[in-house]
Short mmCIF file of C-alpha atoms in Angstrom, two decimals:
data_model
loop_
_atom_site.label_atom_id
_atom_site.label_comp_id
_atom_site.label_asym_id
_atom_site.label_seq_id
_atom_site.Cartn_x
_atom_site.Cartn_y
_atom_site.Cartn_z
CA UNK A 15 9.64 20.48 8.38
CA UNK A 16 12.30 17.84 8.98
CA UNK A 17 10.13 16.23 11.68
CA UNK A 18 7.02 16.28 9.47
CA UNK A 19 8.99 14.56 6.71
CA UNK A 20 10.07 11.80 9.11
CA UNK A 21 6.51 11.40 10.42
CA UNK A 22 5.21 11.05 6.83
CA UNK A 23 7.73 8.30 6.03
CA UNK A 24 7.07 6.54 9.34
CA UNK A 25 3.33 6.82 8.72
CA UNK A 26 3.72 5.18 5.33
CA UNK A 27 5.62 2.33 7.00
CA UNK A 28 2.87 2.05 9.63
CA UNK A 29 0.26 1.72 6.87
CA UNK A 30 2.32 -1.11 5.37
CA UNK A 31 2.80 -2.67 8.82
CA UNK A 32 -0.95 -2.53 9.50
CA UNK A 33 -1.48 -5.17 6.81
CA UNK A 34 0.62 -7.61 8.83
CA UNK A 35 -1.51 -7.02 11.92
CA UNK A 36 -4.78 -7.35 9.99
CA UNK A 37 -3.94 -10.14 7.54
CA UNK A 38 -1.74 -12.21 9.84
CA UNK A 39 -0.92 -15.91 9.49
CA UNK A 40 -3.62 -18.24 10.74
CA UNK A 41 -4.89 -21.77 10.28
CA UNK A 42 -4.51 -21.60 6.50
CA UNK A 43 -0.83 -20.57 6.68
CA UNK A 44 -0.02 -22.95 9.52
CA UNK A 45 -1.36 -25.89 7.51
CA UNK A 46 0.60 -25.09 4.31
CA UNK A 47 3.50 -27.34 3.37
CA UNK A 48 6.55 -25.18 4.17
CA UNK A 49 10.31 -25.75 3.97
CA UNK A 50 12.31 -26.58 7.10
CA UNK A 51 14.00 -23.18 6.97
CA UNK A 52 10.71 -21.30 7.41
CA UNK A 53 11.19 -18.86 10.32
CA UNK A 54 8.85 -19.12 13.31
CA UNK A 55 5.79 -16.84 13.09
CA UNK A 56 6.98 -14.57 15.92
CA UNK A 57 10.09 -13.56 13.97
CA UNK A 58 8.19 -11.76 11.19
CA UNK A 59 6.70 -8.84 13.19
CA UNK A 60 10.02 -8.43 15.05
CA UNK A 61 12.03 -8.31 11.82
CA UNK A 62 9.54 -5.97 10.13
CA UNK A 63 9.49 -3.53 13.06
CA UNK A 64 13.26 -3.12 12.81
CA UNK A 65 13.17 -2.97 8.99
CA UNK A 66 10.37 -0.37 8.85
CA UNK A 67 12.23 1.86 11.30
CA UNK A 68 15.42 1.53 9.24
CA UNK A 69 13.75 2.34 5.94
CA UNK A 70 11.88 5.34 7.41
CA UNK A 71 15.16 6.72 8.77
CA UNK A 72 16.86 6.02 5.43
CA UNK A 73 14.17 7.91 3.50
CA UNK A 74 14.41 10.81 5.93
CA UNK A 75 18.20 10.98 5.50
CA UNK A 76 17.84 11.05 1.69
CA UNK A 77 15.11 13.71 1.95
CA UNK A 78 17.49 15.86 3.99
CA UNK A 79 20.53 15.13 1.79
CA UNK A 80 19.95 17.70 -0.95
CA UNK A 81 21.44 15.11 -3.33
CA UNK A 82 20.88 15.18 -7.06
CA UNK A 83 19.22 11.77 -6.88
CA UNK A 84 16.92 12.80 -4.02
CA UNK A 85 13.77 12.91 -6.20
CA UNK A 86 14.53 9.57 -7.88
CA UNK A 87 15.29 7.96 -4.51
CA UNK A 88 12.04 9.17 -2.96
CA UNK A 89 10.00 8.15 -6.03
CA UNK A 90 11.45 4.63 -5.76
CA UNK A 91 10.84 4.66 -2.01
CA UNK A 92 7.14 5.44 -2.67
CA UNK A 93 7.00 2.55 -5.15
CA UNK A 94 8.49 0.03 -2.73
CA UNK A 95 6.22 1.04 0.18
CA UNK A 96 3.11 0.69 -2.02
CA UNK A 97 4.25 -2.79 -3.15
CA UNK A 98 5.13 -3.65 0.44
CA UNK A 99 1.58 -2.69 1.52
CA UNK A 100 0.15 -4.81 -1.30
CA UNK A 101 1.96 -8.08 -0.61
CA UNK A 102 0.33 -9.12 2.67
CA UNK A 103 -3.32 -8.75 1.52
CA UNK A 104 -2.52 -10.72 -1.66
CA UNK A 105 -0.69 -13.54 0.15
CA UNK A 106 -2.63 -13.83 3.42
CA UNK A 107 -5.90 -12.15 2.42
CA UNK A 108 -6.52 -13.67 -1.01
CA UNK A 109 -4.26 -16.66 -0.24
CA UNK A 110 -2.73 -16.24 -3.68
CA UNK A 111 0.70 -17.82 -3.41
CA UNK A 112 1.63 -17.07 -7.02
CA UNK A 113 0.12 -13.57 -6.91
CA UNK A 114 2.19 -12.92 -3.79
CA UNK A 115 5.30 -14.12 -5.63
CA UNK A 116 4.64 -11.66 -8.49
CA UNK A 117 4.22 -8.76 -6.03
CA UNK A 118 7.34 -9.86 -4.14
CA UNK A 119 9.34 -9.93 -7.39
CA UNK A 120 8.29 -6.36 -8.14
CA UNK A 121 9.00 -5.38 -4.52
CA UNK A 122 12.47 -6.93 -4.68
CA UNK A 123 13.33 -4.99 -7.84
CA UNK A 124 12.03 -1.72 -6.37
CA UNK A 125 14.01 -2.27 -3.16
CA UNK A 126 17.16 -3.00 -5.16
CA UNK A 127 16.74 0.21 -7.19
CA UNK A 128 15.92 2.24 -4.07
CA UNK A 129 19.05 0.88 -2.35
CA UNK A 130 21.17 1.90 -5.35
CA UNK A 131 19.69 5.41 -5.47
CA UNK A 132 20.00 5.80 -1.71
CA UNK A 133 23.66 4.67 -1.76
CA UNK A 134 24.30 7.40 -4.34
CA UNK A 135 22.45 10.02 -2.27
CA UNK A 136 23.65 9.14 1.23
CA UNK A 137 25.78 6.09 2.02
CA UNK A 138 24.22 5.50 5.45
CA UNK A 139 20.72 5.57 3.94
CA UNK A 140 21.83 2.97 1.43
CA UNK A 141 23.35 0.80 4.17
CA UNK A 142 20.08 1.02 6.13
CA UNK A 143 18.37 -0.55 3.11
CA UNK A 144 20.71 -3.58 2.90
CA UNK A 145 18.95 -5.65 5.62
CA UNK A 146 15.61 -4.90 3.94
CA UNK A 147 16.95 -6.09 0.58
CA UNK A 148 18.30 -9.23 2.26
CA UNK A 149 15.00 -9.94 4.01
CA UNK A 150 12.92 -9.42 0.86
CA UNK A 151 15.29 -11.78 -1.01
CA UNK A 152 14.77 -14.38 1.71
CA UNK A 153 11.00 -13.79 1.77
CA UNK A 154 10.94 -14.22 -2.00
CA UNK A 155 12.72 -17.57 -1.76
CA UNK A 156 10.27 -18.63 0.95
CA UNK A 157 7.21 -17.46 -1.04
CA UNK A 158 8.54 -19.34 -4.09
CA UNK A 159 9.15 -22.54 -2.17
CA UNK A 160 5.71 -22.43 -0.51
CA UNK A 161 4.05 -21.85 -3.90
CA UNK A 162 6.04 -24.72 -5.45
CA UNK A 163 4.94 -27.06 -2.65
CA UNK A 164 1.27 -26.06 -2.45
CA UNK A 165 0.24 -24.50 -5.75
CA UNK A 166 -2.60 -22.04 -5.46
CA UNK A 167 -5.21 -23.66 -3.27
CA UNK A 168 -6.98 -21.02 -1.19
CA UNK A 169 -9.07 -22.14 1.77
CA UNK A 170 -12.86 -22.24 1.50
CA UNK A 171 -13.15 -18.89 3.27
CA UNK A 172 -10.94 -17.06 0.81
CA UNK A 173 -12.56 -18.71 -2.19
CA UNK A 174 -16.01 -17.70 -1.06
CA UNK A 175 -14.88 -14.16 -0.44
CA UNK A 176 -13.04 -13.83 -3.73
CA UNK A 177 -15.94 -15.25 -5.66
CA UNK A 178 -18.46 -13.10 -3.78
CA UNK B 29 16.17 9.88 -14.96
CA UNK B 30 13.01 11.93 -15.45
CA UNK B 31 11.30 8.97 -17.14
CA UNK B 32 12.38 6.54 -14.42
CA UNK B 33 10.93 8.89 -11.80
CA UNK B 34 7.59 8.97 -13.60
CA UNK B 35 7.58 5.18 -14.00
CA UNK B 36 8.24 4.77 -10.26
CA UNK B 37 5.30 7.02 -9.35
CA UNK B 38 3.05 5.36 -11.90
CA UNK B 39 4.13 1.94 -10.62
CA UNK B 40 3.18 2.94 -7.07
CA UNK B 41 -0.26 3.97 -8.37
CA UNK B 42 -0.57 0.65 -10.21
CA UNK B 43 0.19 -1.22 -6.97
CA UNK B 44 -2.60 0.75 -5.29
CA UNK B 45 -4.91 0.17 -8.26
CA UNK B 46 -4.24 -3.58 -8.16
CA UNK B 47 -6.11 -3.78 -4.84
CA UNK B 48 -9.27 -2.58 -6.60
CA UNK B 49 -8.95 -5.30 -9.23
CA UNK B 50 -8.26 -8.00 -6.66
CA UNK B 51 -10.56 -6.98 -3.81
CA UNK B 52 -13.44 -5.69 -5.94
CA UNK B 53 -17.07 -5.30 -4.89
CA UNK B 54 -19.09 -8.49 -4.92
CA UNK B 55 -22.15 -10.04 -3.37
CA UNK B 56 -21.28 -8.74 0.09
CA UNK B 57 -20.99 -5.12 -1.08
CA UNK B 58 -24.03 -5.36 -3.35
CA UNK B 59 -26.19 -6.53 -0.47
CA UNK B 60 -25.11 -3.76 1.94
CA UNK B 61 -27.62 -1.04 2.79
CA UNK B 62 -26.26 1.97 0.87
CA UNK B 63 -27.45 5.57 0.42
CA UNK B 64 -29.28 6.61 -2.76
CA UNK B 65 -26.29 8.72 -3.82
CA UNK B 66 -23.96 5.67 -4.02
CA UNK B 67 -22.31 5.75 -7.48
CA UNK B 68 -22.76 2.72 -9.76
CA UNK B 69 -19.97 0.14 -9.45
CA UNK B 70 -18.59 0.88 -12.94
CA UNK B 71 -17.80 4.48 -11.99
CA UNK B 72 -15.14 3.57 -9.40
CA UNK B 73 -12.48 2.04 -11.71
CA UNK B 74 -13.09 4.82 -14.26
CA UNK B 75 -12.67 7.55 -11.65
CA UNK B 76 -9.61 5.90 -10.11
CA UNK B 77 -7.86 5.43 -13.46
CA UNK B 78 -8.12 9.17 -14.11
CA UNK B 79 -7.15 10.05 -10.53
CA UNK B 80 -4.11 7.75 -10.44
CA UNK B 81 -2.82 9.21 -13.70
CA UNK B 82 -3.31 12.74 -12.33
CA UNK B 83 -1.52 12.06 -9.05
CA UNK B 84 1.39 10.30 -10.80
CA UNK B 85 1.84 13.29 -13.10
CA UNK B 86 1.53 15.65 -10.11
CA UNK B 87 4.26 13.79 -8.20
CA UNK B 88 6.49 13.82 -11.27
CA UNK B 89 6.05 17.59 -11.68
CA UNK B 90 6.97 18.17 -8.02
CA UNK B 91 9.98 15.82 -8.34
CA UNK B 92 11.17 17.91 -11.30
CA UNK B 93 10.38 21.28 -9.68
CA UNK B 94 13.52 21.73 -7.60
CA UNK B 95 11.25 23.38 -5.02
CA UNK B 96 12.20 23.80 -1.36
CA UNK B 97 9.19 21.70 -0.37
CA UNK B 98 10.02 18.91 -2.84
CA UNK B 99 11.15 16.44 -0.16
CA UNK B 100 8.17 17.14 2.09
CA UNK B 101 5.78 16.82 -0.84
CA UNK B 102 7.22 13.49 -1.95
CA UNK B 103 7.25 12.16 1.64
CA UNK B 104 3.55 13.02 1.94
CA UNK B 105 2.90 11.52 -1.49
CA UNK B 106 4.47 8.23 -0.29
CA UNK B 107 2.24 8.32 2.80
CA UNK B 108 -0.97 8.83 0.81
CA UNK B 109 -0.17 6.06 -1.71
CA UNK B 110 0.51 3.57 1.11
CA UNK B 111 -2.79 4.48 2.80
CA UNK B 112 -4.54 4.33 -0.57
CA UNK B 113 -3.18 0.79 -1.08
CA UNK B 114 -4.37 -0.16 2.41
CA UNK B 115 -7.99 0.98 2.17
CA UNK B 116 -9.37 -1.53 -0.34
CA UNK B 117 -8.12 -4.70 1.40
CA UNK B 118 -9.49 -3.41 4.74
CA UNK B 119 -12.90 -2.47 3.34
CA UNK B 120 -13.50 -5.17 0.72
CA UNK B 121 -11.06 -7.83 1.93
CA UNK B 122 -11.71 -7.80 5.68
CA UNK B 123 -15.16 -6.20 5.18
CA UNK B 124 -14.33 -3.84 8.04
CA UNK B 125 -16.53 -0.81 7.46
CA UNK B 126 -15.23 1.07 10.50
CA UNK B 127 -11.62 0.05 9.85
CA UNK B 128 -12.04 1.35 6.32
CA UNK B 129 -13.35 4.63 7.70
CA UNK B 130 -10.28 5.02 9.93
CA UNK B 131 -7.93 4.39 6.99
CA UNK B 132 -9.94 6.78 4.82
CA UNK B 133 -9.71 9.50 7.49
CA UNK B 134 -5.93 9.13 7.55
CA UNK B 135 -5.87 9.05 3.73
CA UNK B 136 -7.98 12.23 3.53
CA UNK B 137 -5.61 14.07 5.87
CA UNK B 138 -2.53 12.89 3.96
CA UNK B 139 -4.09 13.94 0.62
CA UNK B 140 -4.96 17.36 2.06
CA UNK B 141 -1.38 17.85 3.28
CA UNK B 142 0.08 16.59 -0.02
CA UNK B 143 -2.17 18.98 -1.95
CA UNK B 144 -0.97 21.90 0.20
CA UNK B 145 2.71 20.96 -0.23
CA UNK B 146 2.24 20.40 -3.98
CA UNK B 147 0.48 23.78 -4.42
CA UNK B 148 3.52 25.37 -2.76
CA UNK B 149 5.97 23.43 -4.97
CA UNK B 150 4.17 23.61 -8.34
CA UNK B 151 0.68 25.07 -8.77
CA UNK B 152 -0.32 22.65 -11.55
CA UNK B 153 0.70 19.66 -9.42
CA UNK B 154 -1.47 21.03 -6.63
CA UNK B 155 -4.40 21.50 -9.01
CA UNK B 156 -3.99 17.92 -10.23
CA UNK B 157 -4.56 16.81 -6.63
CA UNK B 158 -7.85 18.71 -6.16
CA UNK B 159 -10.09 16.09 -7.88
CA UNK B 160 -8.41 13.39 -5.76
CA UNK B 161 -9.09 15.34 -2.56
CA UNK B 162 -12.72 15.83 -3.68
CA UNK B 163 -13.14 12.13 -4.47
CA UNK B 164 -11.61 10.97 -1.18
CA UNK B 165 -13.90 13.39 0.67
CA UNK B 166 -16.88 11.89 -1.17
CA UNK B 167 -15.62 8.33 -0.57
CA UNK B 168 -15.24 9.16 3.12
CA UNK B 169 -18.85 10.36 3.33
CA UNK B 170 -19.97 7.20 1.53
CA UNK B 171 -17.89 4.92 3.76
CA UNK B 172 -19.27 6.70 6.85
CA UNK B 173 -22.86 6.38 5.70
CA UNK B 174 -22.48 2.69 4.81
CA UNK B 175 -20.90 2.01 8.21
CA UNK B 176 -23.72 3.93 9.98
CA UNK B 177 -26.35 1.87 8.13
CA UNK B 178 -24.74 -1.56 8.45
CA UNK B 179 -22.37 -1.54 11.41
CA UNK B 180 -19.55 -4.03 11.12
CA UNK B 181 -21.08 -7.29 9.96
CA UNK B 182 -18.65 -9.17 7.71
CA UNK B 183 -19.99 -12.02 5.61
CA UNK B 184 -19.35 -15.61 6.61
CA UNK B 185 -16.46 -15.87 4.15
CA UNK B 186 -14.55 -12.95 5.59
CA UNK B 187 -15.22 -14.02 9.17
CA UNK B 188 -13.90 -17.48 8.52
CA UNK B 189 -10.85 -16.10 6.82
CA UNK B 190 -10.14 -13.49 9.47
CA UNK B 191 -10.56 -16.01 12.24
CA UNK B 192 -8.46 -18.60 10.44
#
């Protein structure tokens, strides 16, 4: 059962990761006005691969912990992975910079709460969430700065699709 | 803590539901060749509102159950909500009929496994998942039939965006 639990958490992360493969950056993103501290495109899938592995392992450790905050921790984990899956289609699919910022704000809060619950349940699980919290904070700052610079101006393709 | 757990599950459902509001059916979907048993567009948000409430309550009941399969059930619940969040952007956003079918197949399996784990943890929680399993089965048949009739032929808007 322990293995099945890990596979379920990893599968949820893979569903979230699939959005990155399917709604990746392209001409629209490349042509946006971005701050000088924007990471190169190749860094995102590398960072997310490491982060998804860490958060799947963290969830698995909490699931095995028998802690009193196990149920709360896993409920918050489910919330953050759903928001994580949502962000990429909103930002890259709909090209909604402000919509992406709203989702990222909710994601950041859910990751913070999950980290707190995980630290209470299993300290290593909580530590495994710290890089994720740091990355989502950074991504939020980046999303904010890109929105501030560009407003919400989707490309013709996205507009046509959204209005379809 | 019980209320926070419910809010987390409901929030995850709202993240999944947001995809339906943002990537809704439009001209592209309306013009697809669909079987005679395709439900009217208005039925989908109505059905999903009821289903999301039911599966949030089901998850909350399992989280409160103290059952031995609590952790497995919540891990599977996280998997199905991530896949649920993924389907709409793939089908309506990328207009990938076959891609949608693959996601729906994975979603169906995850809902089946969650239902089984929930039935073992709390019979009412399991029962609350039965309409969801039935609807995803129906949606899978519909997605399959639409793919069979139309192949994968995204509209110009989606193509431009995907290739961007």
